[in-house]
Every structure is written in C-alpha cells, then in structure tokens.
PDB file of C-alpha atoms in Angstrom:
ATOM      1  CA  MET Z 557      -2.355  -4.217  10.143  1.00 92.00           C
ATOM      2  CA  LYS Z 558      -4.232  -6.443  12.368  1.00 94.00           C
ATOM      3  CA  ARG Z 559      -6.819  -8.516  10.311  1.00 98.00           C
ATOM      4  CA  ILE Z 560      -5.727  -8.862   6.569  1.00 98.00           C
ATOM      5  CA  LEU Z 561      -7.785 -10.230   3.672  1.00 98.00           C
ATOM      6  CA  ILE Z 562      -5.897 -11.270   0.591  1.00 98.00           C
ATOM      7  CA  THR Z 563      -7.477 -11.912  -2.838  1.00 98.00           C
ATOM      8  CA  GLY Z 564      -5.543 -14.051  -5.357  1.00 97.00           C
ATOM      9  CA  ALA Z 565      -3.911 -15.620  -2.252  1.00 97.00           C
ATOM     10  CA  LEU Z 566      -2.884 -18.798  -4.160  1.00 95.00           C
ATOM     11  CA  GLY Z 567      -1.151 -17.029  -7.027  1.00 92.00           C
ATOM     12  CA  GLN Z 568       2.512 -16.108  -7.554  1.00 90.00           C
ATOM     13  CA  ILE Z 569       2.777 -13.348  -5.091  1.00 95.00           C
ATOM     14  CA  GLY Z 570      -0.122 -14.425  -2.765  1.00 96.00           C
ATOM     15  CA  SER Z 571       1.051 -17.904  -2.054  1.00 95.00           C
ATOM     16  CA  GLU Z 572       4.120 -16.511  -0.447  1.00 96.00           C
ATOM     17  CA  LEU Z 573       2.763 -13.227   0.992  1.00 98.00           C
ATOM     18  CA  THR Z 574       0.092 -15.118   2.733  1.00 98.00           C
ATOM     19  CA  LEU Z 575       2.625 -17.271   4.573  1.00 97.00           C
ATOM     20  CA  ARG Z 576       4.984 -14.331   5.382  1.00 98.00           C
ATOM     21  CA  LEU Z 577       2.056 -12.273   6.859  1.00 98.00           C
ATOM     22  CA  ARG Z 578       0.873 -15.254   8.888  1.00 98.00           C
ATOM     23  CA  GLU Z 579       4.256 -15.494  10.436  1.00 97.00           C
ATOM     24  CA  ILE Z 580       4.303 -11.932  11.307  1.00 97.00           C
ATOM     25  CA  TYR Z 581       0.654 -11.120  12.367  1.00 97.00           C
ATOM     26  CA  GLY Z 582      -0.529 -14.626  13.139  1.00 97.00           C
ATOM     27  CA  ALA Z 583      -2.322 -17.356  11.178  1.00 97.00           C
ATOM     28  CA  ASP Z 584      -5.732 -16.547  12.289  1.00 97.00           C
ATOM     29  CA  HIS Z 585      -5.315 -12.832  11.348  1.00 98.00           C
ATOM     30  CA  VAL Z 586      -4.655 -13.418   7.641  1.00 98.00           C
ATOM     31  CA  ILE Z 587      -7.624 -14.467   5.489  1.00 98.00           C
ATOM     32  CA  ALA Z 588      -6.586 -16.102   2.173  1.00 98.00           C
ATOM     33  CA  THR Z 589      -9.109 -16.003  -0.666  1.00 98.00           C
ATOM     34  CA  ASP Z 590      -9.082 -17.234  -4.183  1.00 97.00           C
ATOM     35  CA  ILE Z 591     -11.475 -18.414  -6.872  1.00 96.00           C
ATOM     36  CA  ARG Z 592     -10.859 -22.032  -5.912  1.00 94.00           C
ATOM     37  CA  LYS Z 593      -9.064 -23.811  -3.178  1.00 94.00           C
ATOM     38  CA  ASN Z 594      -6.029 -26.197  -3.564  1.00 93.00           C
ATOM     39  CA  ASP Z 595      -3.846 -28.278  -1.235  1.00 91.00           C
ATOM     40  CA  SER Z 596      -1.074 -25.528  -0.969  1.00 92.00           C
ATOM     41  CA  ILE Z 597       0.233 -24.382   2.487  1.00 93.00           C
ATOM     42  CA  ALA Z 598      -1.302 -21.015   1.841  1.00 94.00           C
ATOM     43  CA  ALA Z 599      -4.754 -22.573   1.521  1.00 94.00           C
ATOM     44  CA  GLN Z 600      -4.349 -24.919   4.497  1.00 95.00           C
ATOM     45  CA  SER Z 601      -2.449 -22.979   7.018  1.00 96.00           C
ATOM     46  CA  GLY Z 602      -5.106 -20.536   8.132  1.00 96.00           C
ATOM     47  CA  PRO Z 603      -8.455 -19.120   7.265  1.00 98.00           C
ATOM     48  CA  PHE Z 604      -9.496 -19.648   3.511  1.00 98.00           C
ATOM     49  CA  GLU Z 605     -12.639 -18.518   1.611  1.00 97.00           C
ATOM     50  CA  THR Z 606     -13.532 -19.153  -1.946  1.00 97.00           C
ATOM     51  CA  VAL Z 607     -14.253 -15.653  -3.503  1.00 98.00           C
ATOM     52  CA  ASP Z 608     -14.520 -14.543  -7.054  1.00 97.00           C
ATOM     53  CA  VAL Z 609     -13.427 -10.973  -7.114  1.00 98.00           C
ATOM     54  CA  THR Z 610     -16.042 -10.094  -9.682  1.00 97.00           C
ATOM     55  CA  ASP Z 611     -18.744 -10.815  -7.000  1.00 98.00           C
ATOM     56  CA  LEU Z 612     -18.951  -7.700  -4.849  1.00 98.00           C
ATOM     57  CA  ASN Z 613     -21.462  -9.256  -2.382  1.00 98.00           C
ATOM     58  CA  LYS Z 614     -19.164 -12.180  -1.660  1.00 98.00           C
ATOM     59  CA  MET Z 615     -16.105 -10.102  -1.196  1.00 98.00           C
ATOM     60  CA  MET Z 616     -17.968  -7.721   1.020  1.00 98.00           C
ATOM     61  CA  GLU Z 617     -19.593 -10.525   3.190  1.00 98.00           C
ATOM     62  CA  THR Z 618     -16.253 -12.187   3.665  1.00 98.00           C
ATOM     63  CA  ALA Z 619     -14.475  -9.077   4.708  1.00 98.00           C
ATOM     64  CA  LYS Z 620     -17.250  -8.257   7.102  1.00 98.00           C
ATOM     65  CA  LYS Z 621     -17.326 -11.737   8.454  1.00 98.00           C
ATOM     66  CA  TYR Z 622     -13.650 -11.534   9.562  1.00 98.00           C
ATOM     67  CA  LYS Z 623     -13.791  -7.788  10.420  1.00 98.00           C
ATOM     68  CA  VAL Z 624     -10.717  -7.049   8.359  1.00 98.00           C
ATOM     69  CA  ASP Z 625      -8.822  -3.662   8.570  1.00 98.00           C
ATOM     70  CA  THR Z 626      -6.427  -4.320   5.575  1.00 98.00           C
ATOM     71  CA  ILE Z 627      -7.401  -5.623   2.068  1.00 98.00           C
ATOM     72  CA  MET Z 628      -4.472  -6.842  -0.279  1.00 98.00           C
ATOM     73  CA  HIS Z 629      -6.043  -7.065  -3.710  1.00 98.00           C
ATOM     74  CA  LEU Z 630      -3.675  -9.450  -5.832  1.00 98.00           C
ATOM     75  CA  ALA Z 631      -6.128 -11.210  -8.122  1.00 97.00           C
ATOM     76  CA  ALA Z 632      -5.374 -10.441 -11.744  1.00 95.00           C
ATOM     77  CA  LEU Z 633      -4.828 -11.657 -15.226  1.00 92.00           C
ATOM     78  CA  LEU Z 634      -1.108 -11.011 -16.101  1.00 88.00           C
ATOM     79  CA  SER Z 635       0.283  -9.367 -19.369  1.00 87.00           C
ATOM     80  CA  ALA Z 636       0.753 -12.143 -21.945  1.00 87.00           C
ATOM     81  CA  THR Z 637      -2.666 -13.835 -20.887  1.00 90.00           C
ATOM     82  CA  ALA Z 638      -4.350 -10.540 -20.955  1.00 93.00           C
ATOM     83  CA  GLU Z 639      -3.368  -9.843 -24.478  1.00 93.00           C
ATOM     84  CA  ALA Z 640      -4.918 -13.153 -25.571  1.00 93.00           C
ATOM     85  CA  LYS Z 641      -8.128 -12.446 -23.625  1.00 96.00           C
ATOM     86  CA  PRO Z 642      -8.391  -8.636 -23.475  1.00 97.00           C
ATOM     87  CA  VAL Z 643     -12.145  -8.319 -22.648  1.00 97.00           C
ATOM     88  CA  PHE Z 644     -11.864 -10.992 -19.964  1.00 97.00           C
ATOM     89  CA  ALA Z 645      -8.895  -9.228 -18.553  1.00 97.00           C
ATOM     90  CA  TRP Z 646     -10.558  -5.867 -18.448  1.00 98.00           C
ATOM     91  CA  ASN Z 647     -13.651  -7.396 -16.677  1.00 97.00           C
ATOM     92  CA  LEU Z 648     -11.511  -9.285 -14.088  1.00 97.00           C
ATOM     93  CA  ASN Z 649      -8.807  -6.695 -13.545  1.00 98.00           C
ATOM     94  CA  MET Z 650     -10.908  -3.572 -13.311  1.00 98.00           C
ATOM     95  CA  GLY Z 651     -14.124  -5.076 -12.109  1.00 98.00           C
ATOM     96  CA  GLY Z 652     -12.284  -6.975  -9.301  1.00 98.00           C
ATOM     97  CA  LEU Z 653     -10.254  -3.871  -8.308  1.00 98.00           C
ATOM     98  CA  MET Z 654     -13.441  -1.685  -8.046  1.00 98.00           C
ATOM     99  CA  ASN Z 655     -15.075  -4.367  -5.863  1.00 98.00           C
ATOM    100  CA  ALA Z 656     -11.988  -4.490  -3.620  1.00 98.00           C
ATOM    101  CA  LEU Z 657     -11.814  -0.843  -3.338  1.00 98.00           C
ATOM    102  CA  GLU Z 658     -15.621  -0.521  -2.626  1.00 98.00           C
ATOM    103  CA  THR Z 659     -15.065  -3.243   0.155  1.00 98.00           C
ATOM    104  CA  ALA Z 660     -12.157  -1.176   1.607  1.00 98.00           C
ATOM    105  CA  ARG Z 661     -14.290   1.931   1.517  1.00 98.00           C
ATOM    106  CA  GLU Z 662     -17.241   0.317   3.329  1.00 98.00           C
ATOM    107  CA  LEU Z 663     -15.003  -1.191   6.035  1.00 98.00           C
ATOM    108  CA  LYS Z 664     -12.673   1.932   6.206  1.00 98.00           C
ATOM    109  CA  ALA Z 665      -9.834  -0.678   5.653  1.00 98.00           C
ATOM    110  CA  GLN Z 666      -6.192   0.026   4.482  1.00 98.00           C
ATOM    111  CA  PHE Z 667      -5.776  -1.062   0.879  1.00 98.00           C
ATOM    112  CA  PHE Z 668      -2.847  -2.442  -1.207  1.00 98.00           C
ATOM    113  CA  THR Z 669      -2.752  -3.550  -4.849  1.00 98.00           C
ATOM    114  CA  PRO Z 670       0.257  -4.149  -6.988  1.00 98.00           C
ATOM    115  CA  SER Z 671       0.858  -2.197 -10.134  1.00 98.00           C
ATOM    116  CA  SER Z 672       3.514  -3.038 -12.719  1.00 96.00           C
ATOM    117  CA  ILE Z 673       6.188  -1.735 -15.129  1.00 94.00           C
ATOM    118  CA  GLY Z 674       3.572  -2.594 -17.622  1.00 94.00           C
ATOM    119  CA  VAL Z 675       2.094   0.887 -17.072  1.00 97.00           C
ATOM    120  CA  PHE Z 676       4.988   2.176 -19.150  1.00 96.00           C
ATOM    121  CA  GLY Z 677       4.879   2.213 -22.928  1.00 95.00           C
ATOM    122  CA  PRO Z 678       7.153   2.954 -25.967  1.00 94.00           C
ATOM    123  CA  SER Z 679       6.976   6.721 -25.402  1.00 96.00           C
ATOM    124  CA  THR Z 680       8.235   6.331 -21.773  1.00 97.00           C
ATOM    125  CA  PRO Z 681      11.935   7.181 -21.079  1.00 97.00           C
ATOM    126  CA  LYS Z 682      13.528   3.802 -21.202  1.00 95.00           C
ATOM    127  CA  ASN Z 683      16.637   4.317 -19.005  1.00 96.00           C
ATOM    128  CA  ASN Z 684      16.214   5.242 -15.302  1.00 97.00           C
ATOM    129  CA  THR Z 685      12.488   5.665 -15.868  1.00 97.00           C
ATOM    130  CA  PRO Z 686      11.158   8.353 -13.490  1.00 98.00           C
ATOM    131  CA  GLN Z 687       8.484   7.791 -10.873  1.00 98.00           C
ATOM    132  CA  ASP Z 688       6.356  10.492 -12.629  1.00 98.00           C
ATOM    133  CA  THR Z 689       6.520  10.155 -16.301  1.00 97.00           C
ATOM    134  CA  ILE Z 690       4.605   9.302 -19.452  1.00 97.00           C
ATOM    135  CA  MET Z 691       2.344   6.318 -19.136  1.00 97.00           C
ATOM    136  CA  ARG Z 692       0.922   5.271 -22.554  1.00 96.00           C
ATOM    137  CA  PRO Z 693       1.052   1.463 -22.467  1.00 96.00           C
ATOM    138  CA  THR Z 694       0.116  -0.567 -25.575  1.00 94.00           C
ATOM    139  CA  THR Z 695      -1.092  -3.653 -23.800  1.00 95.00           C
ATOM    140  CA  MET Z 696      -4.532  -4.449 -22.187  1.00 96.00           C
ATOM    141  CA  TYR Z 697      -2.564  -5.246 -18.984  1.00 95.00           C
ATOM    142  CA  GLY Z 698      -0.885  -1.833 -18.992  1.00 96.00           C
ATOM    143  CA  VAL Z 699      -4.009  -0.118 -19.609  1.00 97.00           C
ATOM    144  CA  ASN Z 700      -5.653  -1.917 -16.712  1.00 98.00           C
ATOM    145  CA  LYS Z 701      -2.694  -1.023 -14.407  1.00 98.00           C
ATOM    146  CA  VAL Z 702      -2.561   2.755 -15.261  1.00 98.00           C
ATOM    147  CA  ALA Z 703      -6.371   2.811 -14.741  1.00 98.00           C
ATOM    148  CA  GLY Z 704      -5.978   0.886 -11.448  1.00 98.00           C
ATOM    149  CA  GLU Z 705      -3.445   3.328 -10.178  1.00 98.00           C
ATOM    150  CA  LEU Z 706      -5.771   6.258 -10.978  1.00 98.00           C
ATOM    151  CA  LEU Z 707      -8.687   4.561  -9.381  1.00 98.00           C
ATOM    152  CA  ALA Z 708      -6.856   3.770  -6.247  1.00 98.00           C
ATOM    153  CA  ASP Z 709      -5.741   7.515  -6.161  1.00 98.00           C
ATOM    154  CA  TYR Z 710      -9.318   8.504  -6.605  1.00 98.00           C
ATOM    155  CA  TYR Z 711     -10.638   6.488  -3.692  1.00 98.00           C
ATOM    156  CA  TYR Z 712      -7.794   7.979  -1.536  1.00 98.00           C
ATOM    157  CA  HIS Z 713      -8.757  11.568  -2.462  1.00 97.00           C
ATOM    158  CA  LYS Z 714     -12.569  11.036  -2.731  1.00 98.00           C
ATOM    159  CA  PHE Z 715     -13.225   8.628   0.051  1.00 98.00           C
ATOM    160  CA  ASP Z 716     -10.086   8.729   2.158  1.00 98.00           C
ATOM    161  CA  VAL Z 717      -9.254   5.106   1.597  1.00 98.00           C
ATOM    162  CA  ASP Z 718      -5.721   4.614   2.677  1.00 98.00           C
ATOM    163  CA  SER Z 719      -4.616   3.019  -0.619  1.00 98.00           C
ATOM    164  CA  ARG Z 720      -0.975   2.124  -1.466  1.00 98.00           C
ATOM    165  CA  GLY Z 721       0.728   0.298  -4.380  1.00 98.00           C
ATOM    166  CA  LEU Z 722       4.011  -0.937  -5.868  1.00 98.00           C
ATOM    167  CA  ARG Z 723       4.992  -0.910  -9.527  1.00 98.00           C
ATOM    168  CA  PHE Z 724       6.594  -4.295  -9.625  1.00 96.00           C
ATOM    169  CA  PRO Z 725       9.215  -5.475 -12.141  1.00 95.00           C
ATOM    170  CA  GLY Z 726       9.313  -9.199 -13.072  1.00 92.00           C
ATOM    171  CA  LEU Z 727       9.198 -11.246  -9.988  1.00 94.00           C
ATOM    172  CA  ILE Z 728      11.262 -14.331  -9.530  1.00 95.00           C
ATOM    173  CA  SER Z 729      10.306 -17.196  -7.181  1.00 95.00           C
ATOM    174  CA  HIS Z 730      11.038 -20.830  -6.570  1.00 93.00           C
ATOM    175  CA  VAL Z 731       7.827 -21.467  -4.722  1.00 90.00           C
ATOM    176  CA  THR Z 732       5.013 -20.831  -7.240  1.00 81.00           C
ATOM    177  CA  LEU Z 733       5.267 -20.717 -10.995  1.00 78.00           C
ATOM    178  CA  PRO Z 734       4.045 -17.559 -12.693  1.00 72.00           C
ATOM    179  CA  GLY Z 735       1.009 -17.526 -14.810  1.00 76.00           C
ATOM    180  CA  GLY Z 736       1.159 -15.694 -18.066  1.00 78.00           C
ATOM    181  CA  GLY Z 737       3.496 -12.801 -17.588  1.00 84.00           C
ATOM    182  CA  THR Z 738       6.078 -11.576 -20.022  1.00 88.00           C
ATOM    183  CA  THR Z 739       8.871 -11.748 -17.522  1.00 90.00           C
ATOM    184  CA  ASP Z 740       8.097 -15.422 -16.778  1.00 91.00           C
ATOM    185  CA  TYR Z 741      11.118 -16.504 -18.669  1.00 95.00           C
ATOM    186  CA  ALA Z 742      13.273 -15.429 -15.727  1.00 95.00           C
ATOM    187  CA  VAL Z 743      11.548 -18.002 -13.588  1.00 95.00           C
ATOM    188  CA  GLU Z 744      11.387 -20.789 -16.137  1.00 95.00           C
ATOM    189  CA  ILE Z 745      15.183 -20.524 -16.966  1.00 96.00           C
ATOM    190  CA  TYR Z 746      16.139 -21.631 -13.434  1.00 97.00           C
ATOM    191  CA  TYR Z 747      13.749 -24.526 -13.542  1.00 96.00           C
ATOM    192  CA  GLU Z 748      15.079 -25.758 -16.937  1.00 96.00           C
ATOM    193  CA  ALA Z 749      18.703 -25.111 -15.812  1.00 97.00           C
ATOM    194  CA  VAL Z 750      18.322 -27.436 -12.862  1.00 97.00           C
ATOM    195  CA  LYS Z 751      16.371 -30.021 -14.817  1.00 96.00           C
ATOM    196  CA  LYS Z 752      18.003 -30.122 -18.252  1.00 97.00           C
ATOM    197  CA  GLY Z 753      21.010 -27.734 -18.172  1.00 97.00           C
ATOM    198  CA  LYS Z 754      19.712 -25.736 -21.094  1.00 97.00           C
ATOM    199  CA  TYR Z 755      16.895 -23.272 -21.966  1.00 97.00           C
ATOM    200  CA  THR Z 756      15.179 -21.846 -24.969  1.00 97.00           C
ATOM    201  CA  SER Z 757      14.099 -18.287 -24.429  1.00 97.00           C
ATOM    202  CA  TYR Z 758      11.127 -16.605 -25.905  1.00 96.00           C
ATOM    203  CA  ILE Z 759      12.647 -13.285 -25.133  1.00 97.00           C
ATOM    204  CA  ASN Z 760      15.441 -12.107 -27.350  1.00 98.00           C
ATOM    205  CA  LYS Z 761      19.089 -11.505 -26.302  1.00 97.00           C
ATOM    206  CA  GLY Z 762      19.841  -7.895 -25.364  1.00 97.00           C
ATOM    207  CA  THR Z 763      16.278  -7.357 -24.155  1.00 97.00           C
ATOM    208  CA  LEU Z 764      16.648  -5.523 -20.697  1.00 96.00           C
ATOM    209  CA  MET Z 765      13.875  -5.769 -18.070  1.00 94.00           C
ATOM    210  CA  ASP Z 766      13.663  -5.031 -14.424  1.00 95.00           C
ATOM    211  CA  MET Z 767      13.409  -7.829 -12.014  1.00 96.00           C
ATOM    212  CA  MET Z 768      13.168  -8.499  -8.214  1.00 97.00           C
ATOM    213  CA  TYR Z 769      13.520 -11.616  -6.166  1.00 98.00           C
ATOM    214  CA  MET Z 770      10.286 -12.461  -4.259  1.00 97.00           C
ATOM    215  CA  PRO Z 771      11.678 -12.143  -0.644  1.00 97.00           C
ATOM    216  CA  ASP Z 772      12.612  -8.488  -1.591  1.00 98.00           C
ATOM    217  CA  ALA Z 773       8.979  -7.920  -2.990  1.00 98.00           C
ATOM    218  CA  LEU Z 774       7.436  -9.280   0.123  1.00 98.00           C
ATOM    219  CA  ASN Z 775       9.525  -7.009   2.282  1.00 98.00           C
ATOM    220  CA  ALA Z 776       8.571  -4.015   0.078  1.00 98.00           C
ATOM    221  CA  ILE Z 777       4.790  -4.710   0.545  1.00 98.00           C
ATOM    222  CA  ILE Z 778       5.114  -4.932   4.259  1.00 98.00           C
ATOM    223  CA  ASP Z 779       7.403  -1.939   4.550  1.00 98.00           C
ATOM    224  CA  LEU Z 780       5.092   0.181   2.512  1.00 98.00           C
ATOM    225  CA  MET Z 781       1.932  -0.882   4.335  1.00 98.00           C
ATOM    226  CA  GLU Z 782       3.562  -0.261   7.762  1.00 97.00           C
ATOM    227  CA  ALA Z 783       4.993   3.177   6.645  1.00 98.00           C
ATOM    228  CA  ASP Z 784       3.888   6.472   8.196  1.00 97.00           C
ATOM    229  CA  ALA Z 785       1.110   7.791   5.855  1.00 96.00           C
ATOM    230  CA  SER Z 786       2.243  11.262   6.371  1.00 95.00           C
ATOM    231  CA  ASN Z 787       5.639  10.480   4.639  1.00 96.00           C
ATOM    232  CA  LEU Z 788       3.923   9.182   1.442  1.00 97.00           C
ATOM    233  CA  LYS Z 789       3.772  11.861  -1.322  1.00 95.00           C
ATOM    234  CA  HIS Z 790       3.134   9.049  -3.981  1.00 95.00           C
ATOM    235  CA  ARG Z 791       0.705   6.190  -3.106  1.00 92.00           C
ATOM    236  CA  ASN Z 792      -0.334   4.392  -6.346  1.00 93.00           C
ATOM    237  CA  SER Z 793       2.069   3.436  -7.065  1.00 94.00           C
ATOM    238  CA  PHE Z 794       5.873   3.386  -6.277  1.00 98.00           C
ATOM    239  CA  ASN Z 795       8.697   2.372  -8.741  1.00 98.00           C
ATOM    240  CA  VAL Z 796      10.622  -0.499  -7.087  1.00 98.00           C
ATOM    241  CA  THR Z 797      13.417  -2.603  -8.724  1.00 97.00           C
ATOM    242  CA  ALA Z 798      16.374  -4.588  -7.687  1.00 97.00           C
ATOM    243  CA  MET Z 799      18.192  -5.463 -10.938  1.00 97.00           C
ATOM    244  CA  SER Z 800      17.875  -5.127 -14.761  1.00 96.00           C
ATOM    245  CA  PHE Z 801      19.165  -7.861 -16.973  1.00 97.00           C
ATOM    246  CA  ALA Z 802      18.768  -9.419 -20.450  1.00 97.00           C
ATOM    247  CA  PRO Z 803      18.479 -13.299 -20.878  1.00 97.00           C
ATOM    248  CA  GLU Z 804      22.158 -13.669 -21.742  1.00 98.00           C
ATOM    249  CA  ASP Z 805      22.929 -12.056 -18.297  1.00 98.00           C
ATOM    250  CA  ILE Z 806      20.879 -14.359 -16.448  1.00 98.00           C
ATOM    251  CA  ALA Z 807      22.314 -17.326 -18.362  1.00 98.00           C
ATOM    252  CA  ALA Z 808      25.787 -16.223 -17.529  1.00 98.00           C
ATOM    253  CA  SER Z 809      24.932 -16.031 -13.883  1.00 98.00           C
ATOM    254  CA  ILE Z 810      23.528 -19.460 -13.948  1.00 98.00           C
ATOM    255  CA  ALA Z 811      26.714 -20.840 -15.729  1.00 98.00           C
ATOM    256  CA  LYS Z 812      28.633 -19.804 -12.654  1.00 97.00           C
ATOM    257  CA  TYR Z 813      26.755 -22.423 -10.677  1.00 97.00           C
ATOM    258  CA  ILE Z 814      25.786 -24.973 -13.478  1.00 97.00           C
ATOM    259  CA  PRO Z 815      28.909 -25.108 -15.707  1.00 96.00           C
ATOM    260  CA  GLY Z 816      27.945 -25.837 -19.251  1.00 96.00           C
ATOM    261  CA  PHE Z 817      24.610 -24.280 -19.155  1.00 98.00           C
ATOM    262  CA  GLU Z 818      23.279 -23.345 -22.577  1.00 97.00           C
ATOM    263  CA  ILE Z 819      20.683 -20.781 -23.614  1.00 98.00           C
ATOM    264  CA  ASN Z 820      19.004 -20.728 -27.083  1.00 97.00           C
ATOM    265  CA  TYR Z 821      16.482 -18.333 -28.532  1.00 98.00           C
ATOM    266  CA  LYS Z 822      13.073 -18.920 -30.288  1.00 97.00           C
ATOM    267  CA  VAL Z 823      11.406 -15.426 -29.897  1.00 97.00           C
ATOM    268  CA  ASP Z 824       7.739 -15.218 -29.250  1.00 95.00           C
ATOM    269  CA  PRO Z 825       6.755 -12.052 -31.208  1.00 95.00           C
ATOM    270  CA  ALA Z 826       3.811 -11.198 -28.818  1.00 91.00           C
ATOM    271  CA  ARG Z 827       5.843 -11.294 -25.638  1.00 92.00           C
ATOM    272  CA  GLN Z 828       8.843  -9.762 -27.270  1.00 95.00           C
ATOM    273  CA  SER Z 829       6.762  -6.819 -28.315  1.00 93.00           C
ATOM    274  CA  ILE Z 830       5.454  -6.249 -24.866  1.00 92.00           C
ATOM    275  CA  ALA Z 831       9.024  -6.603 -23.487  1.00 93.00           C
ATOM    276  CA  GLU Z 832      10.245  -3.849 -25.956  1.00 93.00           C
ATOM    277  CA  SER Z 833       7.587  -1.465 -24.933  1.00 92.00           C
ATOM    278  CA  TRP Z 834       8.864  -1.522 -21.292  1.00 92.00           C
ATOM    279  CA  PRO Z 835      11.898   0.363 -19.752  1.00 94.00           C
ATOM    280  CA  ASP Z 836      15.401  -0.985 -19.658  1.00 94.00           C
ATOM    281  CA  SER Z 837      15.746   0.200 -16.007  1.00 95.00           C
ATOM    282  CA  ILE Z 838      13.726   2.162 -13.603  1.00 96.00           C
ATOM    283  CA  ASP Z 839      14.296   4.781 -10.865  1.00 97.00           C
ATOM    284  CA  ALA Z 840      13.096   3.751  -7.508  1.00 98.00           C
ATOM    285  CA  SER Z 841      14.462   6.823  -5.546  1.00 98.00           C
ATOM    286  CA  ALA Z 842      10.902   7.938  -4.456  1.00 98.00           C
ATOM    287  CA  ALA Z 843      10.349   4.679  -2.762  1.00 98.00           C
ATOM    288  CA  ARG Z 844      13.692   5.010  -0.962  1.00 98.00           C
ATOM    289  CA  GLU Z 845      13.069   8.515   0.195  1.00 98.00           C
ATOM    290  CA  GLU Z 846       9.525   8.319   1.240  1.00 98.00           C
ATOM    291  CA  TRP Z 847       9.356   4.883   3.050  1.00 98.00           C
ATOM    292  CA  GLY Z 848      12.914   3.383   3.032  1.00 98.00           C
ATOM    293  CA  PHE Z 849      12.676   0.950   0.207  1.00 98.00           C
ATOM    294  CA  LYS Z 850      15.656  -1.305   0.037  1.00 97.00           C
ATOM    295  CA  TYR Z 851      16.491  -4.768  -1.512  1.00 98.00           C
ATOM    296  CA  GLU Z 852      18.997  -7.634  -0.553  1.00 98.00           C
ATOM    297  CA  TYR Z 853      19.273  -9.775  -3.687  1.00 98.00           C
ATOM    298  CA  ASP Z 854      21.262  -8.931  -6.697  1.00 97.00           C
ATOM    299  CA  LEU Z 855      21.481 -11.312  -9.785  1.00 98.00           C
ATOM    300  CA  ASP Z 856      24.207 -13.651  -8.499  1.00 98.00           C
ATOM    301  CA  LYS Z 857      22.886 -13.817  -4.935  1.00 98.00           C
ATOM    302  CA  MET Z 858      19.345 -14.598  -6.280  1.00 98.00           C
ATOM    303  CA  THR Z 859      20.710 -17.150  -8.784  1.00 98.00           C
ATOM    304  CA  GLN Z 860      22.706 -19.085  -6.026  1.00 98.00           C
ATOM    305  CA  ASP Z 861      19.514 -19.290  -3.809  1.00 98.00           C
ATOM    306  CA  MET Z 862      17.220 -20.180  -6.702  1.00 97.00           C
ATOM    307  CA  ILE Z 863      19.474 -23.036  -7.773  1.00 98.00           C
ATOM    308  CA  GLU Z 864      19.930 -24.317  -4.249  1.00 97.00           C
ATOM    309  CA  LYS Z 865      16.148 -24.227  -3.518  1.00 96.00           C
ATOM    310  CA  LEU Z 866      15.199 -25.757  -6.835  1.00 97.00           C
ATOM    311  CA  ARG Z 867      17.664 -28.578  -6.499  1.00 96.00           C
ATOM    312  CA  TYR Z 868      16.031 -29.505  -3.201  1.00 96.00           C
ATOM    313  CA  LYS Z 869      12.494 -29.023  -4.648  1.00 92.00           C
ATOM    314  CA  LEU Z 870      13.007 -30.944  -7.893  1.00 90.00           C
TER     315      LEU Z 870
END
C-alpha cells in the first residue's frame, strides 16, 4: 500500500486506523474522508476531504485527485441503529459499498471493507462458528454485511479487484466512542467504571459475544492487506476474534482493578435479541493459516490498559 483513501475515517475504527497508517506509510499518503470534518487528530494530521459515500462522483473524484492505490471503506450504519432505520441503513451501507467498489475497479486499487459477526444468525452454529457456515442473519445490518461479502467477492472474480475483509467481533477502544452497535456495552462499561464505579448493562448476564481490542483489530487489517494474495483462499471475509465473554465476565475483570465495581442489568429487548442471534464463539483458524492472524490482548490485559488510558483521559 502506498496511497490509501479511507472512508468513514472519523468513526470508531477509522479514527485510529488513520493515525496508525499515517505512522507507517506517511501522513501525506493516507487520505481521510468522512461526511463532515471535526477537530480530531485524524482529521487534522494529514489530507482530509469531505465525502458522502453515497455520492459516487465525489468519491471517484477524490480517489483520482490523490492517485490512490488502496481504498479502505469503513463508512456504515451499525447494527442497533440500522434496526431503527432499515431503509437508510440499506441505502448507506450497500450504496456506499457499491460506490467504493466501483472506485476501486476504476483505479485498479486494492480494497478493504470490514464485515462483522452480524452476518451470522440463529441457525448458525453458536460455538466455534466455522469460517464457512450458514449465514441467515435476522437484522438489516447482518443482511447488509452478507450482501457486502458477496458483492466484494463478485468484484474480485468479475473485475479482478483485490478485495479483502475481516468479520470483526465487537471492538473495544478508549479513543473513540462507538456509534450504535450491539456490542457497545463493552466500551461503555469501562467509561462508567472509571467515572462512577458501577454500570447498568442493556445486555443480559450470560450473553456471550466475541470481542477484540482495537490495537489487535488495526494490526489484523494491516497484516491482511500486506499478505501475499496467492495465500488467500478466503477474501471476504475472515473470521477474527481475541476473546468471548458475557457482561459478568468483563465486570469481574474490571473489579480486579477497581475494587467494589458493581454491574446491574436493565435489558434492552432489541439489542438483546440481536446479541442472542450471534455466535457465542467463533473459529479464526482460516485467518491464522492463510495470513498469520494473531492477537496480543486477552480480557484482563485489555481491561488493565483500558482503565489506565481512561483514567488519564477522563
């Protein structure tokens, strides 16, 4: 990768990925785009363009202006928000993806877009969910992500676009708050632990979901994009995960570092229903075998780092 364009660069993944890529490839070689600019480091530390991903002409014009050879398409509406606004979610998630793929095809650019454990549904095997399995999601977000994986595969087979993707679990970060995902409680709980010493979870006890700490997620994106294409049997998208836990597990981990931390429950039926449709744990062996996926943070190591960083931040 030499000149990289990122859509959704000011979101939860993009705000950190932009900075990481600028460290590696040089600030001028990573073009951040989003629907509006803010005063974040990601927006201010290198080239930034205002781009609505539903506007193909603007996306194409921006990519050509900077002569990019890689497009990382992150702009999307997440699971809980997409359920509240399904038509808007379809138009943004699928229309934006199609525009990004068309831009990659025109420029012969390498392409990345994240998928999600949201592609899985109630009929998917819940434990050690395989790379290749039943995908019948019951959410608009999940439907978008399954369609997106197929569309990116189509562009690879039909137009030779070097498309690649990862099925991310819940992502946990101390930098940027998430925006409307079902797994967001796993970020919120750390903020509330540091600020108040207690948290009320909208996900019920005993509800297992896969998670990953953001530094491991960023490494996975870069490692996949730099991997030898000839080794990739699967492209869109690879299962990746670092840990699987329920709300009481993360609460117990926090209590090791914040004695007396309390968790209570006020279950949100909509997000609980989404969570219950997803796997309890997934199998990432294809990612390990085809491009050497690995992770550094388990639950306690992540908890220690999150609390240290948030105490400084807050």
